[in-house]
Short mmCIF file of C-alpha atoms in Angstrom, two decimals:
data_model
loop_
_atom_site.label_atom_id
_atom_site.label_comp_id
_atom_site.label_asym_id
_atom_site.label_seq_id
_atom_site.Cartn_x
_atom_site.Cartn_y
_atom_site.Cartn_z
CA MET A 1 81.26 144.90 79.44
CA ILE A 2 82.12 142.78 76.39
CA ASN A 3 82.98 139.80 78.61
CA ALA A 4 79.68 140.18 80.47
CA MET A 5 77.78 140.21 77.18
CA LYS A 6 79.63 137.09 76.05
CA LYS A 7 78.69 135.29 79.27
CA ILE A 8 75.03 136.26 78.88
CA LEU A 9 75.04 135.12 75.25
CA PHE A 10 76.66 131.81 76.22
CA VAL A 11 74.02 131.19 78.91
CA LEU A 12 71.20 132.01 76.47
CA ILE A 13 72.57 129.70 73.79
CA SER A 14 73.17 126.90 76.29
CA SER A 15 69.66 127.27 77.68
CA THR A 16 68.18 127.20 74.19
CA ILE A 17 70.12 124.06 73.29
CA LEU A 18 69.08 122.40 76.56
CA LEU A 19 65.41 123.26 76.10
CA THR A 20 65.49 122.08 72.50
CA SER A 21 67.19 118.87 73.54
CA CYS A 22 64.65 118.28 76.31
CA SER A 23 61.81 119.01 73.91
CA LYS A 24 63.15 116.49 71.38
CA PHE A 25 63.62 113.86 74.06
CA GLN A 26 60.05 114.34 75.33
CA ARG A 27 58.68 114.00 71.79
CA VAL A 28 60.58 110.74 71.30
CA LEU A 29 59.51 109.51 74.73
CA LYS A 30 55.84 110.08 73.84
CA SER A 31 56.17 108.73 70.31
CA SER A 32 54.68 105.39 69.25
CA ASP A 33 57.48 104.88 66.69
CA MET A 34 59.56 102.10 68.28
CA ASN A 35 62.25 102.28 65.61
CA LEU A 36 62.75 105.96 66.42
CA LYS A 37 62.89 105.15 70.13
CA TYR A 38 65.44 102.40 69.57
CA GLU A 39 67.67 104.61 67.38
CA THR A 40 67.41 107.48 69.87
CA ALA A 41 68.12 105.21 72.86
CA GLU A 42 71.17 103.84 71.07
CA LYS A 43 72.42 107.36 70.34
CA TYR A 44 72.00 108.37 73.98
CA TYR A 45 73.76 105.20 75.09
CA LEU A 46 76.71 105.76 72.76
CA LYS A 47 76.90 109.40 73.90
CA LYS A 48 76.99 108.12 77.53
CA ASP A 49 73.70 109.81 78.38
CA TYR A 50 72.60 106.74 80.32
CA PHE A 51 69.75 108.32 82.28
CA ARG A 52 67.86 109.21 79.11
CA ALA A 53 68.81 105.96 77.44
CA LEU A 54 67.34 104.02 80.37
CA GLN A 55 63.95 105.72 80.07
CA LEU A 56 63.63 104.65 76.46
CA LEU A 57 65.20 101.22 76.85
CA GLU A 58 62.84 100.29 79.68
CA GLU A 59 59.85 100.47 77.33
CA LEU A 60 61.77 98.88 74.46
CA MET A 61 62.62 95.81 76.54
CA THR A 62 58.91 94.98 76.75
CA VAL A 63 58.29 95.73 73.09
CA TYR A 64 61.20 93.70 71.73
CA ARG A 65 61.21 90.84 74.25
CA GLY A 66 61.80 87.56 72.42
CA THR A 67 63.10 89.25 69.25
CA ALA A 68 66.61 89.60 67.85
CA ARG A 69 66.62 93.28 68.74
CA GLY A 70 65.54 92.47 72.27
CA GLU A 71 68.98 91.06 73.07
CA GLN A 72 70.71 94.30 72.09
CA VAL A 73 68.17 96.40 73.98
CA TYR A 74 68.71 94.37 77.13
CA TYR A 75 72.49 94.60 76.70
CA TYR A 76 72.26 98.40 76.59
CA TYR A 77 69.82 98.44 79.51
CA ALA A 78 71.99 96.31 81.81
CA TYR A 79 75.09 98.35 81.01
CA SER A 80 73.24 101.65 81.48
CA ASN A 81 72.46 100.59 85.04
CA PHE A 82 76.10 99.68 85.50
CA TYR A 83 77.36 103.01 84.17
CA ILE A 84 75.13 105.02 86.50
CA ARG A 85 76.73 102.91 89.28
CA ASP A 86 73.58 101.10 90.33
CA TYR A 87 75.51 97.86 90.75
CA ILE A 88 72.67 96.00 92.48
CA MET A 89 70.35 96.56 89.53
CA ALA A 90 73.13 95.98 87.04
CA SER A 91 74.06 92.64 88.60
CA TYR A 92 70.42 91.58 88.56
CA HIS A 93 70.06 92.42 84.88
CA PHE A 94 73.41 90.95 83.87
CA ASN A 95 72.35 87.69 85.51
CA ASN A 96 68.90 87.85 83.93
CA PHE A 97 70.49 88.55 80.55
CA LEU A 98 72.44 85.28 80.84
CA THR A 99 69.23 83.42 81.65
CA SER A 100 67.34 85.07 78.79
CA TYR A 101 70.13 84.80 76.20
CA PRO A 102 72.41 81.91 77.24
CA THR A 103 73.94 81.56 73.75
CA SER A 104 74.46 85.30 73.23
CA LYS A 105 77.69 86.56 71.69
CA TYR A 106 77.90 88.69 74.84
CA ALA A 107 77.58 85.74 77.27
CA GLU A 108 81.26 85.62 78.29
CA GLU A 109 81.46 89.38 78.75
CA ILE A 110 78.22 89.54 80.74
CA GLN A 111 79.26 86.64 82.97
CA TYR A 112 82.38 88.60 83.90
CA MET A 113 80.44 91.82 84.44
CA TYR A 114 77.98 90.01 86.71
CA ALA A 115 80.85 89.08 89.03
CA TYR A 116 82.46 92.51 88.63
CA CYS A 117 79.34 94.23 90.01
CA PHE A 118 79.73 92.30 93.27
CA TYR A 119 83.41 93.24 93.34
CA LEU A 120 82.56 96.94 92.98
CA ASP A 121 79.93 96.63 95.72
CA SER A 122 82.40 94.98 98.09
CA PRO A 123 83.00 97.35 101.04
CA VAL A 124 86.16 98.09 103.02
CA SER A 125 87.54 95.19 105.06
CA SER A 126 86.07 96.43 108.36
CA LEU A 127 82.48 96.01 107.08
CA ASP A 128 80.37 92.96 106.23
CA GLN A 129 82.04 90.97 103.46
CA THR A 130 79.07 89.10 101.99
CA ASN A 131 79.57 90.78 98.62
CA SER A 132 83.26 89.86 98.67
CA PHE A 133 82.40 86.17 99.13
CA ASP A 134 79.77 86.44 96.37
CA ALA A 135 82.23 88.15 94.02
CA ILE A 136 84.87 85.47 94.57
CA ASN A 137 82.35 82.71 93.88
CA LYS A 138 81.06 84.41 90.76
CA PHE A 139 84.54 85.14 89.41
CA GLN A 140 85.43 81.50 90.01
CA LEU A 141 82.30 80.46 88.11
CA PHE A 142 83.39 82.69 85.24
CA ILE A 143 86.88 81.11 85.22
CA ASN A 144 85.40 77.62 85.25
CA ARG A 145 83.09 78.41 82.34
CA TYR A 146 85.60 80.35 80.27
CA PRO A 147 89.08 79.06 81.21
CA GLY A 148 90.53 80.35 77.94
CA SER A 149 89.14 83.86 78.25
CA GLU A 150 91.50 86.83 78.15
CA ARG A 151 89.59 88.11 81.20
CA VAL A 152 90.74 85.19 83.38
CA ALA A 153 93.93 87.00 84.42
CA ASP A 154 91.91 90.01 85.58
CA ALA A 155 89.42 87.76 87.37
CA ASN A 156 92.24 86.02 89.26
CA LYS A 157 93.77 89.36 90.18
CA LEU A 158 90.47 90.60 91.59
CA ILE A 159 89.94 87.32 93.48
CA ASP A 160 93.34 87.81 95.12
CA GLU A 161 92.38 91.35 96.08
CA LEU A 162 89.09 90.18 97.57
CA ARG A 163 90.77 87.37 99.49
CA MET A 164 93.22 89.88 100.92
CA LYS A 165 90.26 91.89 102.16
CA LEU A 166 88.73 88.79 103.79
CA GLU A 167 92.10 87.88 105.29
CA THR A 168 92.52 91.37 106.73
CA LYS A 169 89.06 91.31 108.28
CA GLU A 170 89.49 87.84 109.81
CA PHE A 171 92.86 88.76 111.31
CA ALA A 172 91.52 92.06 112.67
CA ASN A 173 88.63 90.23 114.32
CA ALA A 174 91.01 87.66 115.83
CA LYS A 175 93.34 90.38 117.07
CA LEU A 176 90.40 92.13 118.72
CA TYR A 177 89.91 89.10 120.98
CA TYR A 178 93.51 89.51 122.12
CA LYS A 179 93.12 93.23 122.72
CA THR A 180 89.98 92.68 124.78
CA GLU A 181 91.77 89.97 126.82
CA ASN A 182 89.54 87.14 125.62
CA TYR A 183 92.60 84.93 125.24
CA LYS A 184 90.88 81.60 124.72
CA ALA A 185 88.87 83.01 121.82
CA ALA A 186 91.99 84.78 120.53
CA VAL A 187 93.91 81.49 120.28
CA SER A 188 91.07 79.82 118.39
CA ALA A 189 90.46 82.77 116.04
CA LEU A 190 94.17 83.31 115.27
CA GLN A 191 94.64 79.62 114.55
CA ASN A 192 91.69 79.78 112.17
CA VAL A 193 93.39 82.64 110.31
CA LEU A 194 96.40 80.38 109.72
CA ILE A 195 94.16 77.52 108.58
CA ASP A 196 91.96 79.64 106.29
CA PHE A 197 94.88 81.64 104.87
CA PRO A 198 98.02 79.46 105.06
CA GLY A 199 100.08 82.00 103.14
CA THR A 200 98.82 85.01 105.08
CA ILE A 201 101.01 88.08 105.40
CA PHE A 202 99.90 88.17 109.05
CA LYS A 203 101.39 84.77 109.90
CA GLU A 204 104.32 86.08 111.96
CA GLU A 205 102.16 88.35 114.07
CA ALA A 206 99.47 85.68 114.39
CA LEU A 207 102.00 83.15 115.75
CA TYR A 208 103.33 85.74 118.20
CA LEU A 209 99.84 86.61 119.43
CA ILE A 210 98.94 82.93 119.79
CA PHE A 211 101.96 82.47 122.04
CA LYS A 212 101.05 85.55 124.10
CA SER A 213 97.40 84.51 124.29
CA TYR A 214 98.30 81.02 125.49
CA TYR A 215 100.52 82.53 128.18
CA PHE A 216 97.90 84.96 129.50
CA TYR A 217 95.18 82.33 129.20
CA ALA A 218 97.34 79.96 131.31
CA ILE A 219 98.20 82.34 134.11
CA ASN A 220 94.58 83.42 134.41
CA SER A 221 93.36 79.82 134.60
CA VAL A 222 92.61 77.86 137.74
CA GLU A 223 95.77 76.35 139.19
CA THR A 224 94.93 72.78 138.16
CA LYS A 225 94.90 73.78 134.48
CA GLN A 226 97.83 76.19 134.41
CA LEU A 227 100.58 73.63 133.77
CA LEU A 228 98.92 72.13 130.69
CA ARG A 229 98.17 75.55 129.23
CA LEU A 230 101.67 76.84 129.91
CA LYS A 231 102.99 73.86 127.97
CA ASP A 232 100.69 74.90 125.10
CA ALA A 233 102.31 78.35 125.35
CA ARG A 234 105.75 76.74 125.18
CA GLU A 235 104.81 74.81 122.03
CA SER A 236 103.42 77.95 120.42
CA TYR A 237 106.70 79.76 121.17
CA PHE A 238 108.61 77.02 119.34
CA ARG A 239 106.25 77.38 116.36
CA LEU A 240 107.05 81.09 116.22
CA VAL A 241 110.84 80.79 116.40
CA ASP A 242 110.94 77.80 114.03
CA ALA A 243 109.01 79.75 111.41
CA TYR A 244 110.70 83.11 112.10
CA PRO A 245 114.08 82.67 113.80
CA GLN A 246 114.79 86.38 113.24
CA SER A 247 111.28 87.51 114.15
CA LYS A 248 110.78 91.17 114.97
CA TYR A 249 108.86 89.95 118.02
CA LEU A 250 111.74 87.74 119.21
CA ASP A 251 113.01 89.92 122.06
CA ASP A 252 109.63 90.19 123.71
CA ALA A 253 108.80 86.53 122.99
CA GLU A 254 112.04 85.39 124.62
CA ARG A 255 111.31 87.42 127.76
CA GLN A 256 107.84 85.93 127.91
CA PHE A 257 109.20 82.45 127.23
CA SER A 258 111.55 82.75 130.21
CA LYS A 259 108.51 83.37 132.39
CA VAL A 260 106.74 80.39 130.85
CA GLU A 261 109.68 78.08 131.57
CA SER A 262 110.05 79.41 135.10
CA GLU A 263 106.37 78.89 135.88
CA ILE A 264 106.32 75.42 134.31
CA LYS A 265 109.31 74.43 136.44
CA SER A 266 107.68 75.84 139.56
CA LEU A 267 104.39 74.03 138.96
CA GLU A 268 106.14 70.75 138.13
CA THR A 269 108.16 71.04 141.35
CA VAL A 270 104.98 71.54 143.36
CA ALA A 271 103.36 68.60 141.60
CA LEU A 272 106.27 66.30 142.45
CA SER A 273 106.52 67.43 146.07
CA PRO A 274 105.16 65.00 148.66
CA GLN A 275 101.79 66.08 149.96
#
């Protein structure tokens, strides 16, 4: 019984506090005292009540535009959007802040946050990576503008993470060509992975799949083109074993290579035979 009474009392007190708080906020919201609105918005912002802060800051941005206080208002406004995880709006306002206040004491910080919004909006590697490309470009812009910043190390780390995501997606797309038996496209796409990402962690597998793709592409070609394409397969095998003499794919590659050599020999014999 006592515990039940305590719970009821707690709910009543909480409700009273909430209603009082809402009532105060509504009075400030309707007030024409801009100093009061600014002070209240700042309090809400510092208390991490960003939804209420935004409602007040939105009006204050218009009131204080072009003034010294306007810069601080816009700083709070942009960050409030960021903290409620509206990264599209936050990135827009971070960028607009830089245009509006290019010499601001916050310029370096905001430049970084502008890029960081695109990083946070970058999806998993299987989805469209437009935001990943944008984030990399914007982090690079930050590094170029502020090479001595203490945030450069973090920016480089995030660029590496984003590039890994792009690398994973490009390799997965290339591998899909192989899985769907589009071997010509597989060769081209896998070679592009090695060009675009010379230090890729997928290099060994990419070289192996290029060799396999060349082989299957050759044996499925018209007879007049098989010999040339089998020789391409042979060269791709040598690239694999030169780069990875102890490759985990070596056993299978060697079995396939034996077939390549046998078929090359057979085709060359036919070519040299008198007609």
